[in-house]
């Protein structure tokens, strides 16, 4: 077997083990995840009740009816644990702040890709005790309208993986600001506030005014939440769904390149400062 193929298999094995390690690590926090499920359900009931009442009062808006708005609410609630929204901070931020990331640079694993693999494992783990039960509870209480074709669920699964990756890579790029500033809490707070709103957590992006929807579309945030919700709920099907997934791939590449450029620049700055 060629040496290149062996190297690729070995590298893939490393990142696969990091993904599994991220899953296992998150699984140790079962109580916290079930507490998150309880919180998801409480806010899910509140959001769904408000949205369904608004649908009843207006007769529908932006193409939503009672069933589809319920699907939007409960799918978005179920995905919250997988996306890096509410914390707006990752462990790597402290390593950047203290300079310990210099040790990470000496390891034979890429800093960005290694942390991404571990976070994807974490995100996958949260879907079991938080995402799936949230959707089941919503289905039993609000009678959600969901797609009936397997293609929607296959694309939806891919969309969730892409959304989790974009979410982490965006936060990774934000974390890299720590190479140049001492305190990043202000940036994290802005990210958390603007990101959750533009992603479509509070209300669907589709009901934004045209100018605000254009602003949201020029950011990666809708690809973190609104897009997987649209694909999984069946609001977008066929080529429309494929186009949305293509948009996610675009933002995955953009945020991945941005984070890598900032990481390289930060590494040069760290070397100049001597750690």
GROMACS .gro file of C-alpha atoms in nm:
model
  275
    1UNK     CA    1   0.000   0.000   0.000
    2UNK     CA    2   0.142   0.344  -0.091
    3UNK     CA    3   0.286   0.546   0.199
    4UNK     CA    4   0.052   0.838   0.120
    5UNK     CA    5  -0.255   0.615   0.159
    6UNK     CA    6  -0.122   0.484   0.490
    7UNK     CA    7  -0.064   0.839   0.614
    8UNK     CA    8  -0.414   0.945   0.513
    9UNK     CA    9  -0.568   0.647   0.688
   10UNK     CA   10  -0.363   0.718   0.998
   11UNK     CA   11  -0.463   1.085   0.998
   12UNK     CA   12  -0.830   1.001   0.950
   13UNK     CA   13  -0.803   0.754   1.238
   14UNK     CA   14  -0.669   1.026   1.467
   15UNK     CA   15  -0.957   1.262   1.395
   16UNK     CA   16  -1.207   0.976   1.428
   17UNK     CA   17  -1.071   0.900   1.774
   18UNK     CA   18  -1.094   1.268   1.866
   19UNK     CA   19  -1.459   1.269   1.755
   20UNK     CA   20  -1.530   0.961   1.968
   21UNK     CA   21  -1.345   1.117   2.260
   22UNK     CA   22  -1.559   1.430   2.230
   23UNK     CA   23  -1.872   1.215   2.234
   24UNK     CA   24  -1.761   1.016   2.538
   25UNK     CA   25  -1.656   1.325   2.728
   26UNK     CA   26  -1.994   1.490   2.674
   27UNK     CA   27  -2.172   1.168   2.775
   28UNK     CA   28  -2.029   1.207   3.126
   29UNK     CA   29  -2.251   1.514   3.166
   30UNK     CA   30  -2.577   1.322   3.134
   31UNK     CA   31  -2.747   1.506   3.421
   32UNK     CA   32  -2.659   1.843   3.270
   33UNK     CA   33  -2.792   1.732   2.931
   34UNK     CA   34  -3.120   1.614   3.079
   35UNK     CA   35  -3.145   1.945   3.264
   36UNK     CA   36  -3.093   2.109   2.925
   37UNK     CA   37  -3.377   1.897   2.788
   38UNK     CA   38  -3.606   2.024   3.063
   39UNK     CA   39  -3.511   2.383   2.983
   40UNK     CA   40  -3.561   2.316   2.612
   41UNK     CA   41  -3.911   2.186   2.678
   42UNK     CA   42  -4.011   2.478   2.902
   43UNK     CA   43  -3.902   2.738   2.648
   44UNK     CA   44  -4.034   2.520   2.367
   45UNK     CA   45  -4.384   2.522   2.516
   46UNK     CA   46  -4.370   2.899   2.565
   47UNK     CA   47  -4.239   2.970   2.215
   48UNK     CA   48  -4.477   2.725   2.048
   49UNK     CA   49  -4.778   2.864   2.234
   50UNK     CA   50  -4.692   3.220   2.135
   51UNK     CA   51  -4.621   3.127   1.772
   52UNK     CA   52  -4.933   2.914   1.732
   53UNK     CA   53  -5.142   3.193   1.886
   54UNK     CA   54  -4.991   3.439   1.638
   55UNK     CA   55  -5.074   3.202   1.353
   56UNK     CA   56  -5.431   3.174   1.479
   57UNK     CA   57  -5.467   3.550   1.501
   58UNK     CA   58  -5.321   3.626   1.158
   59UNK     CA   59  -5.420   3.317   0.963
   60UNK     CA   60  -5.054   3.241   0.892
   61UNK     CA   61  -4.745   3.435   0.792
   62UNK     CA   62  -4.435   3.378   0.576
   63UNK     CA   63  -4.580   3.044   0.463
   64UNK     CA   64  -4.613   2.904   0.816
   65UNK     CA   65  -4.921   2.737   0.957
   66UNK     CA   66  -4.974   2.583   1.303
   67UNK     CA   67  -4.802   2.256   1.215
   68UNK     CA   68  -4.501   2.402   1.038
   69UNK     CA   69  -4.443   2.674   1.300
   70UNK     CA   70  -4.449   2.403   1.565
   71UNK     CA   71  -4.187   2.208   1.371
   72UNK     CA   72  -3.973   2.521   1.349
   73UNK     CA   73  -3.994   2.576   1.725
   74UNK     CA   74  -3.923   2.223   1.840
   75UNK     CA   75  -3.650   2.144   1.588
   76UNK     CA   76  -3.471   2.468   1.674
   77UNK     CA   77  -3.502   2.390   2.046
   78UNK     CA   78  -3.366   2.042   1.989
   79UNK     CA   79  -3.063   2.171   1.800
   80UNK     CA   80  -2.961   2.430   2.058
   81UNK     CA   81  -2.742   2.193   2.256
   82UNK     CA   82  -2.547   2.093   1.947
   83UNK     CA   83  -2.475   2.450   1.836
   84UNK     CA   84  -2.220   2.674   2.006
   85UNK     CA   85  -2.457   2.961   2.073
   86UNK     CA   86  -2.547   3.008   2.435
   87UNK     CA   87  -2.199   2.965   2.589
   88UNK     CA   88  -2.019   3.162   2.314
   89UNK     CA   89  -1.688   3.034   2.452
   90UNK     CA   90  -1.469   2.729   2.405
   91UNK     CA   91  -1.188   2.589   2.618
   92UNK     CA   92  -0.935   2.696   2.359
   93UNK     CA   93  -1.003   3.059   2.451
   94UNK     CA   94  -0.833   3.015   2.789
   95UNK     CA   95  -0.534   2.846   2.627
   96UNK     CA   96  -0.499   3.140   2.389
   97UNK     CA   97  -0.526   3.385   2.678
   98UNK     CA   98  -0.259   3.212   2.889
   99UNK     CA   99  -0.030   3.122   2.598
  100UNK     CA  100  -0.070   2.747   2.660
  101UNK     CA  101  -0.177   2.712   2.298
  102UNK     CA  102   0.197   2.713   2.220
  103UNK     CA  103   0.198   2.353   2.347
  104UNK     CA  104  -0.086   2.268   2.109
  105UNK     CA  105   0.121   2.392   1.817
  106UNK     CA  106   0.387   2.132   1.903
  107UNK     CA  107   0.142   1.842   1.887
  108UNK     CA  108   0.107   1.637   1.566
  109UNK     CA  109  -0.264   1.724   1.537
  110UNK     CA  110  -0.391   2.034   1.362
  111UNK     CA  111  -0.528   2.276   1.624
  112UNK     CA  112  -0.834   2.378   1.423
  113UNK     CA  113  -0.931   2.038   1.281
  114UNK     CA  114  -0.856   1.850   1.601
  115UNK     CA  115  -1.079   2.075   1.809
  116UNK     CA  116  -1.347   2.065   1.538
  117UNK     CA  117  -1.352   1.684   1.542
  118UNK     CA  118  -1.388   1.676   1.922
  119UNK     CA  119  -1.668   1.932   1.910
  120UNK     CA  120  -1.858   1.739   1.645
  121UNK     CA  121  -1.849   1.442   1.881
  122UNK     CA  122  -1.986   1.664   2.158
  123UNK     CA  123  -2.260   1.798   1.932
  124UNK     CA  124  -2.362   1.449   1.821
  125UNK     CA  125  -2.387   1.337   2.182
  126UNK     CA  126  -2.622   1.622   2.277
  127UNK     CA  127  -2.871   1.520   2.008
  128UNK     CA  128  -2.947   1.192   2.187
  129UNK     CA  129  -3.074   1.320   2.526
  130UNK     CA  130  -3.179   1.667   2.408
  131UNK     CA  131  -3.253   1.687   2.036
  132UNK     CA  132  -3.453   1.371   1.970
  133UNK     CA  133  -3.667   1.388   2.290
  134UNK     CA  134  -3.746   1.756   2.221
  135UNK     CA  135  -3.880   1.665   1.879
  136UNK     CA  136  -4.084   1.375   2.019
  137UNK     CA  137  -4.237   1.593   2.290
  138UNK     CA  138  -4.325   1.859   2.034
  139UNK     CA  139  -4.483   1.598   1.808
  140UNK     CA  140  -4.698   1.460   2.090
  141UNK     CA  141  -4.814   1.798   2.216
  142UNK     CA  142  -4.838   2.019   1.907
  143UNK     CA  143  -4.879   1.775   1.618
  144UNK     CA  144  -4.585   1.889   1.409
  145UNK     CA  145  -4.586   1.875   1.030
  146UNK     CA  146  -4.275   1.686   0.918
  147UNK     CA  147  -4.161   1.560   0.575
  148UNK     CA  148  -4.251   1.208   0.463
  149UNK     CA  149  -3.968   1.144   0.217
  150UNK     CA  150  -3.635   0.988   0.328
  151UNK     CA  151  -3.442   1.239   0.117
  152UNK     CA  152  -3.545   1.520   0.350
  153UNK     CA  153  -3.411   1.337   0.653
  154UNK     CA  154  -3.084   1.242   0.481
  155UNK     CA  155  -3.026   1.600   0.373
  156UNK     CA  156  -3.140   1.713   0.716
  157UNK     CA  157  -2.878   1.494   0.886
  158UNK     CA  158  -2.608   1.636   0.659
  159UNK     CA  159  -2.737   1.987   0.727
  160UNK     CA  160  -2.711   1.934   1.104
  161UNK     CA  161  -2.350   1.819   1.075
  162UNK     CA  162  -2.265   2.121   0.858
  163UNK     CA  163  -2.447   2.354   1.097
  164UNK     CA  164  -2.253   2.221   1.396
  165UNK     CA  165  -1.925   2.256   1.206
  166UNK     CA  166  -2.003   2.612   1.096
  167UNK     CA  167  -2.104   2.701   1.450
  168UNK     CA  168  -1.777   2.576   1.592
  169UNK     CA  169  -1.558   2.724   1.319
  170UNK     CA  170  -1.723   3.064   1.365
  171UNK     CA  171  -1.659   3.053   1.737
  172UNK     CA  172  -1.305   2.933   1.669
  173UNK     CA  173  -1.242   3.241   1.453
  174UNK     CA  174  -1.388   3.460   1.728
  175UNK     CA  175  -1.158   3.294   1.982
  176UNK     CA  176  -0.853   3.377   1.773
  177UNK     CA  177  -0.913   3.746   1.850
  178UNK     CA  178  -0.760   3.660   2.188
  179UNK     CA  179  -0.416   3.673   2.028
  180UNK     CA  180  -0.457   4.050   1.994
  181UNK     CA  181  -0.683   4.157   2.281
  182UNK     CA  182  -0.666   4.072   2.651
  183UNK     CA  183  -1.042   4.049   2.713
  184UNK     CA  184  -1.283   3.895   2.464
  185UNK     CA  185  -1.604   3.895   2.671
  186UNK     CA  186  -1.746   4.190   2.478
  187UNK     CA  187  -1.697   4.012   2.146
  188UNK     CA  188  -1.849   3.693   2.287
  189UNK     CA  189  -2.152   3.879   2.420
  190UNK     CA  190  -2.207   4.046   2.082
  191UNK     CA  191  -2.169   3.711   1.908
  192UNK     CA  192  -2.417   3.543   2.140
  193UNK     CA  193  -2.678   3.818   2.111
  194UNK     CA  194  -2.654   3.892   1.740
  195UNK     CA  195  -2.585   3.531   1.642
  196UNK     CA  196  -2.890   3.378   1.809
  197UNK     CA  197  -3.116   3.647   1.663
  198UNK     CA  198  -2.982   3.634   1.307
  199UNK     CA  199  -2.977   3.253   1.316
  200UNK     CA  200  -3.355   3.251   1.358
  201UNK     CA  201  -3.378   3.131   1.717
  202UNK     CA  202  -3.633   3.384   1.843
  203UNK     CA  203  -3.840   3.416   1.527
  204UNK     CA  204  -3.789   3.260   1.182
  205UNK     CA  205  -3.556   3.450   0.952
  206UNK     CA  206  -3.832   3.430   0.689
  207UNK     CA  207  -4.048   3.683   0.874
  208UNK     CA  208  -3.768   3.941   0.899
  209UNK     CA  209  -3.812   4.262   0.699
  210UNK     CA  210  -3.634   4.244   0.364
  211UNK     CA  211  -3.342   4.460   0.479
  212UNK     CA  212  -3.287   4.255   0.795
  213UNK     CA  213  -3.321   3.928   0.606
  214UNK     CA  214  -3.054   4.052   0.366
  215UNK     CA  215  -2.822   4.127   0.658
  216UNK     CA  216  -2.884   3.783   0.807
  217UNK     CA  217  -2.818   3.619   0.469
  218UNK     CA  218  -2.479   3.788   0.448
  219UNK     CA  219  -2.369   3.613   0.769
  220UNK     CA  220  -2.317   3.244   0.850
  221UNK     CA  221  -2.574   3.250   1.131
  222UNK     CA  222  -2.883   3.128   0.939
  223UNK     CA  223  -2.677   2.830   0.821
  224UNK     CA  224  -2.629   2.732   1.186
  225UNK     CA  225  -2.998   2.702   1.272
  226UNK     CA  226  -3.260   2.825   1.024
  227UNK     CA  227  -3.124   2.617   0.736
  228UNK     CA  228  -3.124   2.278   0.915
  229UNK     CA  229  -3.468   2.360   1.056
  230UNK     CA  230  -3.600   2.436   0.705
  231UNK     CA  231  -3.454   2.115   0.564
  232UNK     CA  232  -3.565   1.890   0.849
  233UNK     CA  233  -3.913   2.040   0.871
  234UNK     CA  234  -3.974   1.997   0.498
  235UNK     CA  235  -4.014   2.369   0.435
  236UNK     CA  236  -3.739   2.331   0.176
  237UNK     CA  237  -3.740   2.013  -0.035
  238UNK     CA  238  -3.566   1.888  -0.348
  239UNK     CA  239  -3.338   2.138  -0.517
  240UNK     CA  240  -3.436   2.411  -0.270
  241UNK     CA  241  -3.306   2.198   0.015
  242UNK     CA  242  -2.991   2.109  -0.183
  243UNK     CA  243  -2.932   2.479  -0.248
  244UNK     CA  244  -2.954   2.553   0.125
  245UNK     CA  245  -2.705   2.277   0.201
  246UNK     CA  246  -2.479   2.424  -0.068
  247UNK     CA  247  -2.497   2.757   0.113
  248UNK     CA  248  -2.387   2.582   0.429
  249UNK     CA  249  -2.089   2.430   0.249
  250UNK     CA  250  -1.994   2.780   0.131
  251UNK     CA  251  -2.001   2.917   0.486
  252UNK     CA  252  -1.814   2.612   0.614
  253UNK     CA  253  -1.529   2.693   0.377
  254UNK     CA  254  -1.538   3.066   0.451
  255UNK     CA  255  -1.528   3.027   0.829
  256UNK     CA  256  -1.273   2.747   0.806
  257UNK     CA  257  -1.036   2.960   0.597
  258UNK     CA  258  -1.094   3.267   0.816
  259UNK     CA  259  -1.013   3.074   1.131
  260UNK     CA  260  -0.704   2.919   0.975
  261UNK     CA  261  -0.572   3.258   0.858
  262UNK     CA  262  -0.628   3.407   1.204
  263UNK     CA  263  -0.465   3.106   1.369
  264UNK     CA  264  -0.157   3.140   1.148
  265UNK     CA  265  -0.134   3.512   1.216
  266UNK     CA  266  -0.180   3.456   1.587
  267UNK     CA  267   0.090   3.192   1.590
  268UNK     CA  268   0.337   3.433   1.430
  269UNK     CA  269   0.244   3.697   1.690
  270UNK     CA  270   0.286   3.446   1.971
  271UNK     CA  271   0.631   3.353   1.846
  272UNK     CA  272   0.731   3.720   1.820
  273UNK     CA  273   0.619   3.782   2.177
  274UNK     CA  274   0.802   3.474   2.299
  275UNK     CA  275   0.494   3.299   2.441
   0.00000   0.00000   0.00000
